[in-house]
């Protein structure tokens, strides 16, 4: 009986620790998220759809590559990329560019490159990031084309 | 291991510092713009608040799923099942664990280095890192913005891309080794 109680107590502590860890991880991302929310507010008021359209010119490959490039240079919690991507989509940016942006956000890490190269090796880090950049473009094109076919 | 923990702490503090610095810069930007254009800045604040209100319920779900993932998936479990000669099972596990893994990417670098030193294929390291793009706890927020069919199709292509990337990286490594042997 005591053993049972002990194991229940350990499980309880472990569950509490897991959720505490989750809250802590989320807390770490909170300042960036708040900053992003505030920037999006500015973006909504000051950046017009015309301005965005002038950057993303409806050229499929150019827009997708541009989305992948911006995603590669961005870093942080993927939630941020979904929020920015979703808002960009509402502003009229093509789904090709937004998908490439989201895919590159996590898979390519120009800012994290020094850390990755130091721990996992320069050659590996450079090859992996270059390939991920190309794949972000290809994945975006494949995803949007597939969606167009199945819808 | 101790130095790994120290490095993680250092990196975490750096990220927190970066986060607050970023938030500080945005707040300064707001303060400066408020002097020139108070009306639009109030509008911007309102727009931000609207986004936060829309996102808030989804964020709660995200935290809940993150807690559940923390409970079931520990780095030790990952290292136990990703051996050197894992074959197809290794590829599948790298995909699966990559998807299920949580926390920032840098937390996993030291573990991946340890596994690689113990014989884990380089391609599998790439597969693991690529699949971190599909985050189950964050799917509700992605579905909220893009819809379920988009998320499903994107996830499938991400998995395919991760395997292709792993195969290419393995091939490059094999060829480099052969070239070095010949030289």
mmCIF file of C-alpha atoms in Angstrom:
data_model
loop_
_atom_site.group_PDB
_atom_site.id
_atom_site.type_symbol
_atom_site.label_atom_id
_atom_site.label_comp_id
_atom_site.label_asym_id
_atom_site.label_seq_id
_atom_site.Cartn_x
_atom_site.Cartn_y
_atom_site.Cartn_z
ATOM 1 C CA UNK A 1 0.000 0.000 0.000
ATOM 2 C CA UNK A 2 2.838 2.336 0.985
ATOM 3 C CA UNK A 3 4.712 1.439 -2.175
ATOM 4 C CA UNK A 4 1.622 2.310 -4.199
ATOM 5 C CA UNK A 5 1.259 5.651 -2.456
ATOM 6 C CA UNK A 6 4.944 6.357 -3.038
ATOM 7 C CA UNK A 7 4.715 5.632 -6.768
ATOM 8 C CA UNK A 8 1.580 7.796 -7.084
ATOM 9 C CA UNK A 9 3.425 10.627 -5.318
ATOM 10 C CA UNK A 10 6.428 10.267 -7.656
ATOM 11 C CA UNK A 11 4.117 10.283 -10.710
ATOM 12 C CA UNK A 12 2.324 13.364 -9.388
ATOM 13 C CA UNK A 13 5.625 15.178 -8.845
ATOM 14 C CA UNK A 14 6.767 14.165 -12.325
ATOM 15 C CA UNK A 15 3.561 15.478 -13.903
ATOM 16 C CA UNK A 16 3.892 18.757 -11.998
ATOM 17 C CA UNK A 17 7.558 19.013 -13.044
ATOM 18 C CA UNK A 18 6.607 18.373 -16.711
ATOM 19 C CA UNK A 19 4.014 21.140 -16.712
ATOM 20 C CA UNK A 20 6.334 23.465 -14.812
ATOM 21 C CA UNK A 21 8.961 22.824 -17.494
ATOM 22 C CA UNK A 22 6.372 23.533 -20.216
ATOM 23 C CA UNK A 23 5.391 26.820 -18.542
ATOM 24 C CA UNK A 24 9.065 27.719 -18.157
ATOM 25 C CA UNK A 25 9.793 27.031 -21.859
ATOM 26 C CA UNK A 26 6.781 29.081 -22.780
ATOM 27 C CA UNK A 27 7.870 31.848 -20.408
ATOM 28 C CA UNK A 28 11.227 31.965 -22.201
ATOM 29 C CA UNK A 29 9.450 32.573 -25.511
ATOM 30 C CA UNK A 30 7.018 35.102 -24.028
ATOM 31 C CA UNK A 31 9.106 38.319 -24.394
ATOM 32 C CA UNK A 32 9.726 37.543 -28.083
ATOM 33 C CA UNK A 33 6.064 36.658 -28.616
ATOM 34 C CA UNK A 34 4.915 39.886 -26.971
ATOM 35 C CA UNK A 35 7.370 41.838 -29.144
ATOM 36 C CA UNK A 36 6.060 40.057 -32.234
ATOM 37 C CA UNK A 37 2.418 40.803 -31.302
ATOM 38 C CA UNK A 38 3.300 44.481 -30.870
ATOM 39 C CA UNK A 39 5.211 44.545 -34.168
ATOM 40 C CA UNK A 40 2.277 42.909 -35.927
ATOM 41 C CA UNK A 41 0.066 45.690 -34.563
ATOM 42 C CA UNK A 42 2.389 48.278 -36.100
ATOM 43 C CA UNK A 43 2.558 46.204 -39.270
ATOM 44 C CA UNK A 44 -1.246 46.126 -39.581
ATOM 45 C CA UNK A 45 -1.545 49.909 -39.258
ATOM 46 C CA UNK A 46 1.509 51.128 -41.170
ATOM 47 C CA UNK A 47 2.182 48.528 -43.850
ATOM 48 C CA UNK A 48 -0.384 48.599 -46.582
ATOM 49 C CA UNK A 49 -1.357 45.691 -48.788
ATOM 50 C CA UNK A 50 0.054 47.631 -51.744
ATOM 51 C CA UNK A 51 3.484 47.764 -50.126
ATOM 52 C CA UNK A 52 3.480 44.037 -49.424
ATOM 53 C CA UNK A 53 2.316 43.259 -52.925
ATOM 54 C CA UNK A 54 5.194 45.328 -54.286
ATOM 55 C CA UNK A 55 7.725 43.124 -52.418
ATOM 56 C CA UNK A 56 6.004 39.855 -53.287
ATOM 57 C CA UNK A 57 5.412 40.249 -56.989
ATOM 58 C CA UNK A 58 3.421 37.100 -57.776
ATOM 59 C CA UNK A 59 6.494 35.556 -59.383
ATOM 60 C CA UNK A 60 6.142 32.019 -58.052
ATOM 61 C CA UNK A 61 9.822 31.098 -57.767
ATOM 62 C CA UNK A 62 10.975 34.578 -56.724
ATOM 63 C CA UNK A 63 8.314 34.915 -54.004
ATOM 64 C CA UNK A 64 8.918 31.408 -52.691
ATOM 65 C CA UNK A 65 12.695 31.952 -52.572
ATOM 66 C CA UNK A 66 12.143 35.298 -50.845
ATOM 67 C CA UNK A 67 9.876 33.638 -48.255
ATOM 68 C CA UNK A 68 12.479 30.934 -47.669
ATOM 69 C CA UNK A 69 15.245 33.545 -47.330
ATOM 70 C CA UNK A 70 13.328 35.626 -44.763
ATOM 71 C CA UNK A 71 12.473 32.440 -42.827
ATOM 72 C CA UNK A 72 16.130 31.369 -42.850
ATOM 73 C CA UNK A 73 17.268 34.587 -41.205
ATOM 74 C CA UNK A 74 14.510 34.487 -38.597
ATOM 75 C CA UNK A 75 14.771 32.515 -35.384
ATOM 76 C CA UNK A 76 12.645 31.638 -32.391
ATOM 77 C CA UNK A 77 9.632 29.590 -31.461
ATOM 78 C CA UNK A 78 7.777 28.185 -34.496
ATOM 79 C CA UNK A 79 4.528 29.676 -33.095
ATOM 80 C CA UNK A 80 5.931 33.063 -34.057
ATOM 81 C CA UNK A 81 6.377 31.923 -37.666
ATOM 82 C CA UNK A 82 2.798 30.596 -37.822
ATOM 83 C CA UNK A 83 1.427 33.878 -36.465
ATOM 84 C CA UNK A 84 3.514 36.062 -38.810
ATOM 85 C CA UNK A 85 2.795 33.707 -41.747
ATOM 86 C CA UNK A 86 -0.933 33.716 -41.009
ATOM 87 C CA UNK A 87 -1.042 37.486 -40.803
ATOM 88 C CA UNK A 88 1.014 37.835 -44.031
ATOM 89 C CA UNK A 89 -1.445 35.542 -45.757
ATOM 90 C CA UNK A 90 -4.321 37.781 -44.612
ATOM 91 C CA UNK A 91 -2.426 40.733 -46.115
ATOM 92 C CA UNK A 92 -2.397 39.024 -49.502
ATOM 93 C CA UNK A 93 1.048 37.403 -49.616
ATOM 94 C CA UNK A 94 0.995 34.186 -51.655
ATOM 95 C CA UNK A 95 0.695 30.827 -49.917
ATOM 96 C CA UNK A 96 3.884 29.728 -51.751
ATOM 97 C CA UNK A 97 5.926 32.433 -50.016
ATOM 98 C CA UNK A 98 4.269 31.939 -46.614
ATOM 99 C CA UNK A 99 4.765 28.144 -46.712
ATOM 100 C CA UNK A 100 8.436 28.536 -47.647
ATOM 101 C CA UNK A 101 8.793 31.088 -44.828
ATOM 102 C CA UNK A 102 7.306 28.667 -42.248
ATOM 103 C CA UNK A 103 9.335 25.700 -43.517
ATOM 104 C CA UNK A 104 12.606 27.642 -43.494
ATOM 105 C CA UNK A 105 11.944 29.217 -40.064
ATOM 106 C CA UNK A 106 12.614 25.932 -38.236
ATOM 107 C CA UNK A 107 14.692 23.934 -40.701
ATOM 108 C CA UNK A 108 17.211 26.660 -41.626
ATOM 109 C CA UNK A 109 18.964 28.536 -38.840
ATOM 110 C CA UNK A 110 21.377 31.184 -40.072
ATOM 111 C CA UNK A 111 21.428 32.745 -36.591
ATOM 112 C CA UNK A 112 21.968 29.359 -34.917
ATOM 113 C CA UNK A 113 24.578 28.322 -37.497
ATOM 114 C CA UNK A 114 27.616 29.123 -35.297
ATOM 115 C CA UNK A 115 26.239 26.957 -32.451
ATOM 116 C CA UNK A 116 25.325 24.118 -34.815
ATOM 117 C CA UNK A 117 28.725 24.281 -36.540
ATOM 118 C CA UNK A 118 30.572 24.302 -33.209
ATOM 119 C CA UNK A 119 28.746 21.267 -31.799
ATOM 120 C CA UNK A 120 27.851 19.179 -34.857
ATOM 121 C CA UNK A 121 30.610 20.248 -37.257
ATOM 122 C CA UNK A 122 31.018 23.036 -39.819
ATOM 123 C CA UNK A 123 30.618 20.810 -42.869
ATOM 124 C CA UNK A 124 27.440 19.175 -41.555
ATOM 125 C CA UNK A 125 25.892 22.488 -40.451
ATOM 126 C CA UNK A 126 26.570 24.217 -43.785
ATOM 127 C CA UNK A 127 25.360 21.285 -45.916
ATOM 128 C CA UNK A 128 22.241 20.745 -43.782
ATOM 129 C CA UNK A 129 21.250 24.407 -43.825
ATOM 130 C CA UNK A 130 21.872 24.817 -47.579
ATOM 131 C CA UNK A 131 19.805 21.706 -48.347
ATOM 132 C CA UNK A 132 17.050 22.796 -45.951
ATOM 133 C CA UNK A 133 16.863 26.174 -47.714
ATOM 134 C CA UNK A 134 16.339 24.468 -51.098
ATOM 135 C CA UNK A 135 13.876 21.964 -49.608
ATOM 136 C CA UNK A 136 11.836 24.794 -48.032
ATOM 137 C CA UNK A 137 11.220 26.122 -51.572
ATOM 138 C CA UNK A 138 10.438 22.676 -52.995
ATOM 139 C CA UNK A 139 8.160 21.728 -50.065
ATOM 140 C CA UNK A 140 6.266 25.011 -50.438
ATOM 141 C CA UNK A 141 5.695 24.507 -54.162
ATOM 142 C CA UNK A 142 4.682 20.840 -53.690
ATOM 143 C CA UNK A 143 2.317 21.681 -50.802
ATOM 144 C CA UNK A 144 0.482 24.503 -52.559
ATOM 145 C CA UNK A 145 0.234 22.645 -55.879
ATOM 146 C CA UNK A 146 -1.120 19.538 -54.085
ATOM 147 C CA UNK A 147 -3.687 21.652 -52.228
ATOM 148 C CA UNK A 148 -4.796 23.215 -55.521
ATOM 149 C CA UNK A 149 -5.216 19.750 -57.054
ATOM 150 C CA UNK A 150 -7.162 18.204 -54.152
ATOM 151 C CA UNK A 151 -9.450 21.172 -53.519
ATOM 152 C CA UNK B 1 27.346 16.166 -19.210
ATOM 153 C CA UNK B 2 27.896 18.944 -16.700
ATOM 154 C CA UNK B 3 29.444 21.179 -19.351
ATOM 155 C CA UNK B 4 26.480 20.365 -21.639
ATOM 156 C CA UNK B 5 24.081 21.564 -18.939
ATOM 157 C CA UNK B 6 26.182 24.677 -18.406
ATOM 158 C CA UNK B 7 26.158 25.384 -22.155
ATOM 159 C CA UNK B 8 22.376 24.902 -22.269
ATOM 160 C CA UNK B 9 21.903 27.290 -19.347
ATOM 161 C CA UNK B 10 24.188 29.822 -21.016
ATOM 162 C CA UNK B 11 22.304 29.516 -24.294
ATOM 163 C CA UNK B 12 18.938 29.758 -22.465
ATOM 164 C CA UNK B 13 20.033 32.913 -20.650
ATOM 165 C CA UNK B 14 21.294 34.335 -23.930
ATOM 166 C CA UNK B 15 17.905 33.643 -25.535
ATOM 167 C CA UNK B 16 16.055 35.214 -22.614
ATOM 168 C CA UNK B 17 18.323 38.255 -22.819
ATOM 169 C CA UNK B 18 17.708 38.419 -26.590
ATOM 170 C CA UNK B 19 13.946 38.140 -25.960
ATOM 171 C CA UNK B 20 13.854 41.018 -23.497
ATOM 172 C CA UNK B 21 16.194 43.079 -25.681
ATOM 173 C CA UNK B 22 13.872 42.507 -28.645
ATOM 174 C CA UNK B 23 10.785 43.427 -26.582
ATOM 175 C CA UNK B 24 12.634 46.521 -25.260
ATOM 176 C CA UNK B 25 13.497 47.674 -28.802
ATOM 177 C CA UNK B 26 9.843 47.277 -29.864
ATOM 178 C CA UNK B 27 8.645 49.226 -26.789
ATOM 179 C CA UNK B 28 11.144 52.028 -27.523
ATOM 180 C CA UNK B 29 9.897 52.068 -31.128
ATOM 181 C CA UNK B 30 6.330 52.440 -29.826
ATOM 182 C CA UNK B 31 7.388 55.245 -27.441
ATOM 183 C CA UNK B 32 9.197 57.162 -30.192
ATOM 184 C CA UNK B 33 6.373 56.743 -32.705
ATOM 185 C CA UNK B 34 3.819 57.784 -30.075
ATOM 186 C CA UNK B 35 5.334 61.312 -30.059
ATOM 187 C CA UNK B 36 4.875 61.705 -33.810
ATOM 188 C CA UNK B 37 1.710 59.745 -34.441
ATOM 189 C CA UNK B 38 -0.255 58.989 -31.237
ATOM 190 C CA UNK B 39 -3.463 58.089 -33.070
ATOM 191 C CA UNK B 40 -1.974 55.345 -35.205
ATOM 192 C CA UNK B 41 0.056 53.990 -32.278
ATOM 193 C CA UNK B 42 -3.146 53.555 -30.251
ATOM 194 C CA UNK B 43 -4.580 51.770 -33.307
ATOM 195 C CA UNK B 44 -1.503 49.518 -33.424
ATOM 196 C CA UNK B 45 -1.899 48.652 -29.725
ATOM 197 C CA UNK B 46 -5.544 47.788 -30.313
ATOM 198 C CA UNK B 47 -4.623 45.618 -33.299
ATOM 199 C CA UNK B 48 -1.990 43.810 -31.174
ATOM 200 C CA UNK B 49 -4.499 43.232 -28.400
ATOM 201 C CA UNK B 50 -6.972 41.806 -30.895
ATOM 202 C CA UNK B 51 -4.375 39.302 -32.137
ATOM 203 C CA UNK B 52 -3.523 38.303 -28.531
ATOM 204 C CA UNK B 53 -7.204 37.757 -27.670
ATOM 205 C CA UNK B 54 -7.659 35.613 -30.789
ATOM 206 C CA UNK B 55 -4.566 33.521 -30.075
ATOM 207 C CA UNK B 56 -4.917 33.139 -26.284
ATOM 208 C CA UNK B 57 -7.122 29.974 -26.162
ATOM 209 C CA UNK B 58 -4.835 28.247 -28.659
ATOM 210 C CA UNK B 59 -1.776 29.137 -26.542
ATOM 211 C CA UNK B 60 -3.358 27.413 -23.530
ATOM 212 C CA UNK B 61 -3.799 24.204 -25.571
ATOM 213 C CA UNK B 62 -0.159 24.511 -26.700
ATOM 214 C CA UNK B 63 1.101 24.701 -23.085
ATOM 215 C CA UNK B 64 -1.029 21.665 -22.123
ATOM 216 C CA UNK B 65 0.328 19.529 -24.963
ATOM 217 C CA UNK B 66 3.904 20.699 -24.200
ATOM 218 C CA UNK B 67 3.461 19.482 -20.607
ATOM 219 C CA UNK B 68 2.214 16.079 -21.780
ATOM 220 C CA UNK B 69 5.157 15.764 -24.218
ATOM 221 C CA UNK B 70 7.593 16.673 -21.405
ATOM 222 C CA UNK B 71 6.133 13.899 -19.266
ATOM 223 C CA UNK B 72 6.414 11.135 -21.853
ATOM 224 C CA UNK B 73 9.476 12.103 -23.903
ATOM 225 C CA UNK B 74 12.827 12.436 -22.155
ATOM 226 C CA UNK B 75 16.239 12.744 -23.903
ATOM 227 C CA UNK B 76 17.300 9.452 -22.246
ATOM 228 C CA UNK B 77 14.445 7.625 -23.998
ATOM 229 C CA UNK B 78 15.573 9.074 -27.305
ATOM 230 C CA UNK B 79 19.189 7.978 -26.874
ATOM 231 C CA UNK B 80 18.108 4.448 -25.872
ATOM 232 C CA UNK B 81 16.219 3.856 -29.120
ATOM 233 C CA UNK B 82 18.396 5.597 -31.731
ATOM 234 C CA UNK B 83 21.255 3.188 -32.214
ATOM 235 C CA UNK B 84 23.888 3.091 -34.930
ATOM 236 C CA UNK B 85 22.644 0.057 -36.874
ATOM 237 C CA UNK B 86 18.961 0.791 -36.701
ATOM 238 C CA UNK B 87 18.242 0.527 -40.469
ATOM 239 C CA UNK B 88 14.745 1.496 -41.596
ATOM 240 C CA UNK B 89 13.655 1.481 -37.953
ATOM 241 C CA UNK B 90 16.286 4.163 -37.269
ATOM 242 C CA UNK B 91 14.959 6.397 -40.058
ATOM 243 C CA UNK B 92 11.401 5.976 -38.818
ATOM 244 C CA UNK B 93 12.446 6.640 -35.232
ATOM 245 C CA UNK B 94 14.451 9.733 -36.238
ATOM 246 C CA UNK B 95 11.324 11.068 -37.982
ATOM 247 C CA UNK B 96 9.009 10.148 -35.130
ATOM 248 C CA UNK B 97 11.229 11.413 -32.306
ATOM 249 C CA UNK B 98 12.086 14.550 -34.296
ATOM 250 C CA UNK B 99 8.367 15.313 -34.509
ATOM 251 C CA UNK B 100 7.745 14.512 -30.835
ATOM 252 C CA UNK B 101 10.824 16.284 -29.454
ATOM 253 C CA UNK B 102 10.235 19.587 -27.735
ATOM 254 C CA UNK B 103 12.112 22.687 -26.605
ATOM 255 C CA UNK B 104 14.547 24.807 -28.567
ATOM 256 C CA UNK B 105 16.813 23.126 -31.129
ATOM 257 C CA UNK B 106 20.053 23.916 -29.263
ATOM 258 C CA UNK B 107 18.969 21.676 -26.356
ATOM 259 C CA UNK B 108 19.278 18.700 -28.696
ATOM 260 C CA UNK B 109 22.687 19.562 -30.259
ATOM 261 C CA UNK B 110 24.767 18.039 -27.403
ATOM 262 C CA UNK B 111 22.679 14.834 -27.321
ATOM 263 C CA UNK B 112 22.880 14.487 -31.117
ATOM 264 C CA UNK B 113 26.629 14.984 -30.964
ATOM 265 C CA UNK B 114 26.902 12.249 -28.311
ATOM 266 C CA UNK B 115 24.764 9.887 -30.403
ATOM 267 C CA UNK B 116 26.752 10.691 -33.544
ATOM 268 C CA UNK B 117 30.020 10.030 -31.710
ATOM 269 C CA UNK B 118 28.554 6.669 -30.677
ATOM 270 C CA UNK B 119 27.853 5.797 -34.312
ATOM 271 C CA UNK B 120 24.500 7.373 -35.190
ATOM 272 C CA UNK B 121 24.314 8.034 -38.944
ATOM 273 C CA UNK B 122 24.831 11.672 -39.929
ATOM 274 C CA UNK B 123 21.754 11.448 -42.143
ATOM 275 C CA UNK B 124 19.639 10.553 -39.134
ATOM 276 C CA UNK B 125 20.864 13.662 -37.302
ATOM 277 C CA UNK B 126 19.633 15.739 -40.250
ATOM 278 C CA UNK B 127 16.320 13.831 -40.354
ATOM 279 C CA UNK B 128 15.795 14.445 -36.635
ATOM 280 C CA UNK B 129 16.532 18.179 -36.943
ATOM 281 C CA UNK B 130 14.331 18.604 -40.033
ATOM 282 C CA UNK B 131 11.315 16.911 -38.469
ATOM 283 C CA UNK B 132 11.433 19.286 -35.526
ATOM 284 C CA UNK B 133 9.596 21.609 -37.928
ATOM 285 C CA UNK B 134 6.434 19.537 -37.360
ATOM 286 C CA UNK B 135 5.472 20.343 -33.809
ATOM 287 C CA UNK B 136 2.421 18.454 -32.570
ATOM 288 C CA UNK B 137 1.773 20.831 -29.608
ATOM 289 C CA UNK B 138 1.788 23.768 -32.044
ATOM 290 C CA UNK B 139 -0.504 22.172 -34.620
ATOM 291 C CA UNK B 140 -3.692 23.787 -33.181
ATOM 292 C CA UNK B 141 -2.273 27.227 -33.861
ATOM 293 C CA UNK B 142 -1.158 26.221 -37.371
ATOM 294 C CA UNK B 143 -4.608 24.759 -38.101
ATOM 295 C CA UNK B 144 -6.184 27.951 -36.731
ATOM 296 C CA UNK B 145 -4.351 30.013 -39.367
ATOM 297 C CA UNK B 146 -4.007 27.651 -42.348
ATOM 298 C CA UNK B 147 -6.606 24.898 -42.028
ATOM 299 C CA UNK B 148 -6.253 21.176 -41.432
ATOM 300 C CA UNK B 149 -5.686 20.125 -45.068
ATOM 301 C CA UNK B 150 -2.746 22.553 -45.426
ATOM 302 C CA UNK B 151 -1.161 21.267 -42.213
ATOM 303 C CA UNK B 152 -1.611 17.607 -43.246
ATOM 304 C CA UNK B 153 -0.151 18.102 -46.744
ATOM 305 C CA UNK B 154 2.751 20.222 -45.435
ATOM 306 C CA UNK B 155 3.572 17.630 -42.747
ATOM 307 C CA UNK B 156 3.709 14.811 -45.337
ATOM 308 C CA UNK B 157 6.045 16.796 -47.619
ATOM 309 C CA UNK B 158 8.210 17.814 -44.658
ATOM 310 C CA UNK B 159 8.711 14.152 -43.728
ATOM 311 C CA UNK B 160 9.585 13.276 -47.357
ATOM 312 C CA UNK B 161 12.018 16.224 -47.551
ATOM 313 C CA UNK B 162 13.659 15.179 -44.277
ATOM 314 C CA UNK B 163 14.377 11.680 -45.620
ATOM 315 C CA UNK B 164 15.732 13.060 -48.911
ATOM 316 C CA UNK B 165 17.957 15.467 -46.976
ATOM 317 C CA UNK B 166 19.208 12.619 -44.769
ATOM 318 C CA UNK B 167 19.978 10.428 -47.807
ATOM 319 C CA UNK B 168 21.838 13.276 -49.566
ATOM 320 C CA UNK B 169 23.894 14.055 -46.443
ATOM 321 C CA UNK B 170 24.748 10.358 -45.987
ATOM 322 C CA UNK B 171 25.761 10.094 -49.669
ATOM 323 C CA UNK B 172 27.965 13.184 -49.463
ATOM 324 C CA UNK B 173 29.645 11.813 -46.340
ATOM 325 C CA UNK B 174 30.209 8.397 -47.909
ATOM 326 C CA UNK B 175 31.736 9.915 -51.064
ATOM 327 C CA UNK B 176 33.977 12.200 -49.006
ATOM 328 C CA UNK B 177 35.241 9.204 -47.019
ATOM 329 C CA UNK B 178 35.952 7.238 -50.247
ATOM 330 C CA UNK B 179 37.772 10.240 -51.737
ATOM 331 C CA UNK B 180 39.856 10.616 -48.589
ATOM 332 C CA UNK B 181 40.742 6.902 -48.667
ATOM 333 C CA UNK B 182 41.788 7.163 -52.337
ATOM 334 C CA UNK B 183 43.928 10.230 -51.692
#
